[in-house]
CSV table of C-alpha atoms and ligand atoms in Angstrom, one decimal:
chain,number,residue,atom,x,y,z
U,521,MET,CA,-21.1,-32.8,25.0
U,522,ARG,CA,-21.5,-29.5,26.8
U,523,PHE,CA,-22.5,-26.3,25.0
U,524,THR,CA,-25.0,-23.5,24.9
U,525,HIS,CA,-26.6,-22.6,21.6
U,526,GLU,CA,-28.8,-19.7,20.9
U,527,THR,CA,-31.4,-19.9,18.1
U,528,LEU,CA,-32.4,-16.5,16.7
U,529,ALA,CA,-36.2,-16.2,16.3
U,530,GLN,CA,-37.2,-15.5,12.8
U,531,ARG,CA,-39.7,-16.7,10.2
U,532,VAL,CA,-38.3,-17.9,6.9
U,533,VAL,CA,-40.5,-18.4,3.9
U,534,PHE,CA,-39.4,-20.0,0.5
U,535,ALA,CA,-41.8,-18.8,-2.0
U,536,PRO,CA,-40.5,-19.4,-5.6
U,537,GLY,CA,-42.1,-17.0,-8.0
U,538,GLU,CA,-44.4,-15.6,-5.4
U,539,ALA,CA,-42.3,-13.2,-3.1
U,540,HIS,CA,-44.9,-10.5,-3.6
U,541,LYS,CA,-47.8,-12.6,-2.0
U,542,ALA,CA,-45.5,-14.0,0.8
U,543,VAL,CA,-44.1,-10.4,1.6
U,544,ALA,CA,-47.7,-9.2,1.8
U,545,ALA,CA,-48.7,-12.1,4.1
U,546,GLU,CA,-45.7,-11.3,6.4
U,547,VAL,CA,-46.5,-7.5,6.4
U,548,ALA,CA,-50.0,-8.5,7.4
U,549,GLU,CA,-48.8,-10.7,10.1
U,550,LEU,CA,-46.9,-7.7,11.6
U,551,GLY,CA,-50.1,-5.6,11.3
U,552,ALA,CA,-48.2,-2.9,9.6
U,553,ALA,CA,-50.1,-0.2,7.5
U,554,LYS,CA,-47.3,2.1,6.4
U,555,VAL,CA,-44.3,0.3,4.9
U,556,MET,CA,-41.0,1.8,4.0
U,557,LEU,CA,-39.8,-0.2,1.0
U,558,ILE,CA,-35.9,0.0,0.4
U,559,ALA,CA,-34.4,-1.2,-2.8
U,560,ALA,CA,-31.4,0.0,-4.9
U,561,PRO,CA,-32.2,1.2,-8.5
U,562,ALA,CA,-30.5,-2.1,-9.8
U,563,VAL,CA,-33.5,-4.0,-8.6
U,564,ALA,CA,-36.2,-1.4,-8.8
U,565,ALA,CA,-38.5,-3.6,-11.1
U,566,LEU,CA,-38.3,-6.6,-8.8
U,567,ALA,CA,-39.2,-4.1,-5.8
U,568,ASP,CA,-42.1,-2.6,-7.9
U,569,ARG,CA,-43.8,-6.1,-8.2
U,570,ILE,CA,-43.4,-6.7,-4.6
U,571,GLY,CA,-44.5,-3.1,-3.5
U,572,ALA,CA,-47.7,-3.4,-5.7
U,573,ASP,CA,-49.2,-5.6,-3.0
U,574,LEU,CA,-48.1,-3.6,0.0
U,575,PRO,CA,-49.2,-0.4,1.8
U,576,VAL,CA,-46.1,1.5,0.9
U,577,ALA,CA,-45.9,5.0,2.5
U,578,VAL,CA,-42.0,5.6,1.7
U,579,ARG,CA,-40.1,4.3,-1.1
U,580,HIS,CA,-36.2,4.6,-0.7
U,581,ASP,CA,-33.5,3.8,-3.1
U,582,GLU,CA,-30.3,5.3,-1.8
U,583,VAL,CA,-28.3,2.1,-1.0
U,584,VAL,CA,-24.5,2.4,-0.5
U,585,MET,CA,-22.1,-0.5,0.2
U,586,HIS,CA,-20.8,-0.8,3.8
U,587,VAL,CA,-23.8,1.6,5.1
U,588,PRO,CA,-22.2,5.1,5.4
U,589,VAL,CA,-23.7,6.8,8.5
U,590,GLU,CA,-24.9,9.7,6.5
U,591,VAL,CA,-26.8,7.3,4.2
U,592,ALA,CA,-28.1,5.6,7.3
U,593,ALA,CA,-29.3,8.9,8.8
U,594,ARG,CA,-31.2,10.1,5.6
U,595,ALA,CA,-32.9,6.6,5.5
U,596,THR,CA,-33.8,6.9,9.1
U,597,LYS,CA,-35.2,10.4,8.7
U,598,ALA,CA,-37.4,9.3,5.6
U,599,ALA,CA,-38.7,6.5,7.8
U,600,THR,CA,-39.6,8.8,10.7
U,601,GLN,CA,-41.1,11.6,8.4
U,602,GLY,CA,-43.2,9.0,6.6
U,603,ALA,CA,-44.3,7.5,9.9
U,604,ALA,CA,-43.4,4.0,8.7
U,605,ASP,CA,-44.3,1.1,10.9
U,606,ALA,CA,-42.3,-1.6,9.2
U,607,LEU,CA,-39.3,-2.0,6.8
U,608,VAL,CA,-39.3,-4.1,3.6
U,609,CYS,CA,-35.8,-4.5,2.1
U,610,VAL,CA,-35.4,-6.0,-1.4
U,611,GLY,CA,-31.7,-6.5,-2.4
U,612,GLY,CA,-28.2,-7.9,-1.4
U,613,GLY,CA,-26.2,-7.4,1.7
U,614,SER,CA,-25.9,-3.6,1.4
U,615,THR,CA,-29.8,-3.1,1.3
U,616,THR,CA,-30.4,-5.4,4.2
U,617,GLY,CA,-27.6,-3.5,5.9
U,618,LEU,CA,-29.3,-0.1,5.4
U,619,ALA,CA,-32.7,-1.6,6.7
U,620,LYS,CA,-30.7,-2.8,9.7
U,621,ALA,CA,-29.3,0.7,10.4
U,622,VAL,CA,-32.9,2.1,10.2
U,623,ALA,CA,-34.2,-0.7,12.6
U,624,LEU,CA,-31.3,0.0,14.9
U,625,ALA,CA,-32.3,3.6,15.2
U,626,THR,CA,-36.1,3.3,15.3
U,627,GLY,CA,-36.9,-0.3,16.4
U,628,LEU,CA,-39.1,-1.0,13.3
U,629,PRO,CA,-39.4,-4.6,12.2
U,630,ILE,CA,-37.8,-5.8,9.0
U,631,VAL,CA,-39.1,-8.2,6.3
U,632,ALA,CA,-36.1,-9.0,4.3
U,633,VAL,CA,-36.2,-10.2,0.6
U,634,PRO,CA,-32.6,-11.1,-0.3
U,635,THR,CA,-31.4,-11.0,-4.0
U,636,THR,CA,-27.8,-12.3,-3.4
U,637,TYR,CA,-26.3,-15.0,-1.3
U,638,ALA,CA,-24.6,-12.8,1.2
U,639,GLY,CA,-26.7,-14.0,4.2
U,640,SER,CA,-27.1,-10.6,6.3
U,641,GLU,CA,-30.9,-11.3,6.5
U,642,ALA,CA,-30.2,-14.2,8.9
U,643,THR,CA,-27.9,-12.4,11.3
U,644,ASN,CA,-28.4,-9.9,14.1
U,645,VAL,CA,-25.1,-8.1,13.2
U,646,TRP,CA,-25.3,-4.5,11.9
U,647,GLY,CA,-22.5,-2.5,10.3
U,648,LEU,CA,-21.9,1.3,9.7
U,649,THR,CA,-19.1,3.0,8.1
U,650,GLU,CA,-17.8,6.5,9.1
U,651,GLY,CA,-15.1,7.8,6.8
U,652,GLU,CA,-12.9,4.7,6.5
U,653,VAL,CA,-13.8,3.1,9.6
U,654,LYS,CA,-16.3,0.2,9.8
U,655,THR,CA,-18.0,-0.5,13.0
U,656,THR,CA,-20.0,-3.7,13.6
U,657,GLY,CA,-22.3,-4.6,16.5
U,658,VAL,CA,-24.9,-7.2,17.5
U,659,ASP,CA,-28.4,-6.0,18.4
U,660,ALA,CA,-31.7,-8.0,18.4
U,661,ARG,CA,-33.6,-5.2,16.9
U,662,VAL,CA,-31.7,-5.5,13.5
U,663,LEU,CA,-32.5,-9.3,13.1
U,664,PRO,CA,-35.2,-9.3,10.3
U,665,ARG,CA,-38.6,-10.8,11.7
U,666,SER,CA,-39.2,-12.5,8.5
U,667,VAL,CA,-37.2,-13.6,5.4
U,668,VAL,CA,-38.8,-14.3,2.1
U,669,TYR,CA,-36.7,-16.2,-0.4
U,670,ASP,CA,-37.7,-16.3,-4.0
U,671,ALA,CA,-35.0,-17.7,-6.4
U,672,THR,CA,-36.5,-15.9,-9.4
U,673,LEU,CA,-35.5,-12.6,-7.8
U,674,THR,CA,-31.7,-13.8,-8.2
U,675,LEU,CA,-32.1,-14.5,-11.9
U,676,SER,CA,-30.7,-11.1,-12.8
U,677,LEU,CA,-27.5,-11.5,-10.7
U,678,PRO,CA,-24.7,-11.9,-13.1
U,679,VAL,CA,-23.0,-15.3,-13.0
U,680,GLU,CA,-19.7,-13.8,-11.9
U,681,MET,CA,-21.4,-12.1,-8.9
U,682,SER,CA,-23.5,-15.2,-8.2
U,683,VAL,CA,-20.2,-17.3,-8.0
U,684,ALA,CA,-18.5,-14.7,-5.8
U,685,SER,CA,-21.4,-14.3,-3.5
U,686,GLY,CA,-22.0,-18.2,-3.3
U,687,LEU,CA,-18.3,-18.7,-2.4
U,688,ASN,CA,-18.6,-16.0,0.3
U,689,ALA,CA,-21.5,-18.2,1.7
U,690,LEU,CA,-19.4,-21.2,1.5
U,691,ALA,CA,-16.7,-19.5,3.5
U,692,HIS,CA,-19.4,-18.8,6.2
U,693,CYS,CA,-19.9,-22.5,6.4
U,694,VAL,CA,-16.2,-23.6,6.6
U,695,ASP,CA,-15.3,-21.0,9.2
U,696,SER,CA,-18.4,-21.9,11.2
U,697,MET,CA,-16.7,-25.3,11.8
U,698,TRP,CA,-14.0,-23.7,14.0
U,699,GLY,CA,-15.2,-20.2,14.9
U,700,PRO,CA,-14.9,-19.0,18.5
U,701,ARG,CA,-18.4,-20.1,19.4
U,702,ALA,CA,-18.8,-23.0,17.0
U,703,ASP,CA,-21.0,-25.8,18.6
U,704,PRO,CA,-22.4,-29.1,17.2
U,705,ILE,CA,-25.6,-27.4,15.9
U,706,ASP,CA,-23.6,-24.7,13.9
U,707,ARG,CA,-21.4,-27.6,12.3
U,708,ALA,CA,-24.6,-29.5,11.4
U,709,LEU,CA,-26.1,-26.5,9.7
U,710,ALA,CA,-22.8,-25.6,8.1
U,711,GLY,CA,-22.4,-29.2,6.7
U,712,GLU,CA,-25.8,-29.0,5.2
U,713,GLY,CA,-25.1,-25.4,3.9
U,714,ILE,CA,-21.9,-26.8,2.2
U,715,ARG,CA,-23.9,-29.6,0.5
U,716,GLY,CA,-26.5,-27.1,-0.8
U,717,LEU,CA,-24.0,-24.7,-2.1
U,718,ALA,CA,-21.8,-27.3,-3.8
U,719,LEU,CA,-25.1,-28.6,-5.6
U,720,GLY,CA,-26.4,-25.2,-6.4
U,721,LEU,CA,-23.4,-23.1,-7.6
U,722,PRO,CA,-22.4,-25.4,-10.5
U,723,ALA,CA,-25.9,-25.4,-11.6
U,724,VAL,CA,-26.1,-21.6,-11.4
U,725,ALA,CA,-22.9,-21.5,-13.5
U,726,ALA,CA,-24.1,-23.9,-16.0
U,727,ASP,CA,-27.6,-22.6,-16.3
U,728,PRO,CA,-27.9,-19.0,-15.0
U,729,THR,CA,-31.4,-18.7,-16.3
U,730,GLY,CA,-32.6,-21.7,-14.3
U,731,THR,CA,-34.1,-21.5,-10.9
U,732,ALA,CA,-33.2,-24.9,-9.4
U,733,GLY,CA,-29.6,-24.2,-8.9
U,734,ARG,CA,-30.4,-20.7,-7.5
U,735,GLU,CA,-32.8,-22.1,-5.1
U,736,GLN,CA,-30.3,-24.6,-3.8
U,737,THR,CA,-27.8,-21.8,-3.4
U,738,LEU,CA,-30.2,-19.7,-1.4
U,739,TYR,CA,-30.9,-22.6,0.8
U,740,GLY,CA,-27.3,-23.2,1.4
U,741,ALA,CA,-26.6,-19.5,1.9
U,742,TYR,CA,-29.3,-19.1,4.5
U,743,LEU,CA,-27.9,-22.2,6.4
U,744,ALA,CA,-24.4,-20.6,6.1
U,745,ALA,CA,-25.4,-17.4,7.6
U,746,VAL,CA,-27.4,-19.1,10.6
U,747,ALA,CA,-24.2,-21.1,11.4
U,748,PHE,CA,-21.9,-18.2,11.1
U,749,ALA,CA,-24.0,-15.9,13.1
U,750,SER,CA,-23.8,-18.4,16.1
U,751,ALA,CA,-20.1,-19.6,15.5
U,752,GLY,CA,-18.5,-16.1,14.9
U,753,SER,CA,-15.5,-15.2,12.9
U,754,GLY,CA,-12.7,-17.8,12.7
U,755,MET,CA,-9.3,-17.6,11.1
U,756,HIS,CA,-10.8,-17.3,7.5
U,757,HIS,CA,-12.8,-14.1,8.3
U,758,LYS,CA,-10.2,-12.6,10.4
U,759,ILE,CA,-7.7,-12.9,7.5
U,760,CYS,CA,-10.0,-11.5,4.9
U,761,HIS,CA,-11.1,-8.6,7.3
U,762,VAL,CA,-7.5,-7.6,7.8
U,763,LEU,CA,-6.5,-7.9,4.1
U,764,GLY,CA,-9.7,-6.1,2.9
U,765,GLY,CA,-9.2,-3.2,5.3
U,766,MET,CA,-5.5,-2.7,4.6
U,767,PHE,CA,-5.5,-3.0,0.9
U,768,ASN,CA,-9.1,-2.2,0.0
U,769,LEU,CA,-9.6,-5.6,-1.7
U,770,PRO,CA,-12.9,-6.7,-3.3
U,771,HIS,CA,-14.9,-8.5,-0.5
U,772,ALA,CA,-16.2,-11.6,-2.4
U,773,GLN,CA,-13.0,-12.2,-4.4
U,774,THR,CA,-10.8,-12.0,-1.3
U,775,HIS,CA,-13.0,-14.7,0.3
U,776,ALA,CA,-12.9,-17.0,-2.8
U,777,VAL,CA,-9.0,-16.7,-3.1
U,778,VAL,CA,-8.2,-17.2,0.8
U,779,LEU,CA,-10.7,-20.1,1.5
U,780,PRO,CA,-8.9,-23.1,0.0
U,781,HIS,CA,-5.6,-22.1,1.9
U,782,VAL,CA,-7.5,-21.7,5.3
U,783,LEU,CA,-9.1,-25.0,4.6
U,784,ALA,CA,-5.9,-26.8,3.8
U,785,PHE,CA,-4.2,-25.2,6.8
U,786,ASN,CA,-6.8,-26.2,9.5
U,787,VAL,CA,-8.2,-29.5,8.4
U,788,PRO,CA,-5.2,-31.8,9.2
U,789,ALA,CA,-5.8,-30.8,13.0
U,790,VAL,CA,-9.6,-31.7,12.7
U,791,PRO,CA,-10.1,-35.0,10.9
U,792,GLU,CA,-13.7,-35.3,12.0
U,793,THR,CA,-14.5,-31.8,10.5
U,794,GLU,CA,-12.4,-32.8,7.5
U,795,ARG,CA,-14.5,-35.8,6.8
U,796,ARG,CA,-17.7,-33.8,7.3
U,797,ILE,CA,-16.6,-31.2,4.8
U,798,ALA,CA,-15.5,-33.7,2.3
U,799,GLN,CA,-18.8,-35.7,2.6
U,800,ALA,CA,-20.7,-32.4,2.0
U,801,LEU,CA,-18.8,-31.7,-1.1
U,802,GLY,CA,-19.0,-35.4,-2.2
U,803,ALA,CA,-15.3,-35.7,-2.6
U,804,PRO,CA,-12.5,-37.9,-1.2
U,805,THR,CA,-11.0,-35.1,0.7
U,806,ALA,CA,-12.1,-31.5,1.7
U,807,VAL,CA,-9.3,-30.0,-0.1
U,808,ALA,CA,-9.8,-31.8,-3.3
U,809,GLY,CA,-13.6,-31.1,-3.1
U,810,LEU,CA,-13.2,-27.4,-2.8
U,811,ALA,CA,-10.4,-27.4,-5.5
U,812,ALA,CA,-12.6,-29.3,-7.9
U,813,LEU,CA,-15.7,-26.8,-7.3
U,814,ARG,CA,-13.6,-23.8,-7.6
U,815,GLU,CA,-12.2,-25.3,-11.0
U,816,THR,CA,-15.8,-25.8,-12.2
U,817,LEU,CA,-16.8,-22.2,-11.2
U,818,GLY,CA,-13.6,-20.6,-12.4
U,819,ALA,CA,-13.0,-19.0,-9.1
U,820,PRO,CA,-10.4,-16.2,-8.7
U,821,ARG,CA,-7.0,-17.7,-7.5
U,822,ALA,CA,-4.5,-15.0,-6.6
U,823,LEU,CA,-4.7,-11.8,-4.4
U,824,ARG,CA,-2.1,-10.1,-6.5
U,825,ASP,CA,-4.8,-10.1,-9.3
U,826,HIS,CA,-7.0,-8.1,-7.0
U,827,GLY,CA,-4.8,-5.3,-5.8
U,828,MET,CA,-2.8,-6.7,-3.0
U,829,PRO,CA,0.9,-5.5,-3.1
U,830,GLU,CA,3.7,-8.2,-2.5
U,831,GLU,CA,5.1,-6.1,0.5
U,832,GLY,CA,1.6,-6.4,2.0
U,833,ILE,CA,2.3,-9.9,2.9
U,834,ALA,CA,4.8,-9.0,5.6
U,835,ARG,CA,2.7,-6.0,6.8
U,836,ALA,CA,-0.5,-8.2,7.2
U,837,VAL,CA,1.1,-10.9,9.4
U,838,ALA,CA,1.2,-9.1,12.8
U,839,PRO,CA,-2.6,-7.9,12.7
U,840,ILE,CA,-3.7,-11.3,11.5
U,841,LEU,CA,-1.8,-13.0,14.3
U,842,ALA,CA,-3.4,-10.7,16.8
U,843,ALA,CA,-6.9,-11.2,15.4
U,844,VAL,CA,-7.2,-15.0,14.9
U,845,PRO,CA,-8.8,-16.9,17.8
U,846,ALA,CA,-6.1,-18.5,20.0
U,847,ASP,CA,-7.9,-22.0,19.8
U,848,ASN,CA,-7.6,-22.0,16.0
U,849,PRO,CA,-7.2,-25.8,14.9
U,850,THR,CA,-3.7,-25.4,13.7
U,851,PRO,CA,-1.7,-22.9,15.7
U,852,LEU,CA,-0.4,-19.9,13.8
U,853,THR,CA,3.1,-18.7,13.6
U,854,GLU,CA,4.7,-15.9,11.8
U,855,GLU,CA,6.3,-18.4,9.5
U,856,ASN,CA,3.4,-20.7,8.6
U,857,LEU,CA,1.1,-17.5,8.2
U,858,THR,CA,3.7,-15.9,6.0
U,859,ALA,CA,3.7,-19.0,3.8
U,860,LEU,CA,-0.1,-19.2,3.6
U,861,LEU,CA,-0.4,-15.4,2.6
U,862,ARG,CA,2.3,-15.9,-0.1
U,863,ALA,CA,0.5,-18.7,-1.6
U,864,ALA,CA,-2.8,-17.0,-1.6
U,865,TRP,CA,-1.0,-13.9,-3.1
U,866,GLU,CA,0.7,-15.7,-5.8
U,867,GLY,CA,-2.2,-18.2,-6.5
U,868,SER,CA,-0.2,-21.3,-6.0
U,869,GLU,CA,-1.8,-24.5,-4.7
U,870,PRO,CA,-2.8,-24.5,-0.9
U,871,ALA,CA,-0.2,-26.5,1.0
K,126,NAD,P1,-24.4,-5.9,-2.6
K,126,NAD,O1,-25.6,-5.9,-1.8
K,126,NAD,O2,-23.6,-4.5,-2.4
K,126,NAD,O3,-25.0,-6.1,-4.1
K,126,NAD,C1,-23.9,-6.2,-5.1
K,126,NAD,C2,-24.4,-5.5,-6.3
K,126,NAD,O4,-25.3,-6.4,-6.9
K,126,NAD,C3,-25.1,-4.3,-6.1
K,126,NAD,O5,-24.7,-3.4,-7.3
K,126,NAD,C4,-26.6,-4.5,-6.2
K,126,NAD,O6,-27.3,-3.5,-6.7
K,126,NAD,C5,-26.5,-5.7,-7.2
K,126,NAD,N1,-27.6,-6.7,-7.2
K,126,NAD,C6,-28.0,-7.3,-6.0
K,126,NAD,N2,-29.0,-8.2,-6.3
K,126,NAD,C7,-29.2,-8.1,-7.7
K,126,NAD,C8,-29.9,-8.9,-8.6
K,126,NAD,N3,-30.9,-9.8,-8.2
K,126,NAD,N4,-29.9,-8.6,-9.9
K,126,NAD,C9,-28.9,-7.7,-10.4
K,126,NAD,N5,-28.2,-6.9,-9.6
K,126,NAD,C10,-28.2,-7.1,-8.2
K,126,NAD,O7,-23.5,-7.1,-2.2
K,126,NAD,P2,-23.7,-8.4,-1.2
K,126,NAD,O8,-22.5,-9.1,-1.6
K,126,NAD,O9,-25.1,-8.9,-1.3
K,126,NAD,O10,-23.5,-7.7,0.3
K,126,NAD,C11,-22.2,-7.3,0.7
K,126,NAD,C12,-22.4,-6.4,1.9
K,126,NAD,O11,-23.2,-7.1,2.9
K,126,NAD,C13,-21.1,-6.1,2.6
K,126,NAD,O12,-21.2,-4.6,3.1
K,126,NAD,C14,-21.0,-7.0,3.7
K,126,NAD,O13,-20.3,-6.5,4.8
K,126,NAD,C15,-22.6,-7.2,4.2
K,126,NAD,N6,-22.8,-8.3,4.9
K,126,NAD,C16,-23.3,-8.2,6.1
K,126,NAD,C17,-23.7,-9.3,6.8
K,126,NAD,C18,-24.0,-9.3,8.3
K,126,NAD,O14,-24.4,-10.2,8.9
K,126,NAD,N7,-24.3,-8.0,8.8
K,126,NAD,C19,-23.6,-10.6,6.3
K,126,NAD,C20,-23.0,-10.8,5.0
K,126,NAD,C21,-22.7,-9.6,4.3
């Protein structure tokens, strides 16, 4: 066994029902006296409760998906004008992304309080959009110093969004098994992440008002993001990135549709990984386990239902072939990739 694994330094606090206390403790630990609190209007009430225990100097609620540069610039200006010395973000990946943009420009530390299962809080990856072009990068300054998870903050996330966001987290785990920098530590974390998500998501769908399933799902989503930040984008994320960009497809649904096809495509070439995923899903095979989970959750099945045109299959082949890592477990050809995209497009069973 020969590999190099970098563990990102971050405090992680699970504080069910007590995010306000835990965030106040993390802010005190930073020695911060002028907090900029970032939260979208959709979670304003949750942020009010957390902000009540903090020295808030700036409150910012302009959050836009994929962090347009002008939105990032306004938030950075607000932080500077208010002389903020720490950032607290309460929300999903878009809100965490905005805090990261401010941290990138100012070096201010972040305390992240996630309210979805996107996992951005556990990565050192930032993203900014200028016009239609999204740029991403890696920078140590954007990794939140602390993350506070409180499952009660996710209770207001609708079931459909919870399922989509959770399957996006599951895709982080699966792709971490064969990403370009995947190592044995990533695979161990990803396996446990799959187990947590497979336990948690059906419980969220069955009882959206209960916290047990949501807590398991947050736990799985955190492990998923840690594994993915280390392993990097594999075949699954490359396909979703190309399709999402070309056809403006919804992020989470695209992941949910494509995942079973990539899983079925790759696992025959990696039997040990196949067994690990099957075991984590509590199923005889990985493919059967994911199919059963998706059935339970009523996951989306076909890209054509989400706006991908049929002629897009042929157009997407070349850019995907160029983007997928060369050491993907099953070698890609124009022919087998076309068949995979067609199956995902029409919603047929993964081959
Ligand atoms: P999001 O943050 O846009 O949230 C989706 C919607 O749910 C929003 O309208 C939001 O206001 C609402 N919402 C969030 N929490 C809620 C709650 N508890 N109750 C009610 N409504 C709530 O979506 P997302 O899926 O969390 O994040 C997606 C973004 O994150 C994408 O831009 C993606 O690229 C980015 N992302 C980045 C990384 C990274 O490592 N940099 C990782 C994962 C995702």
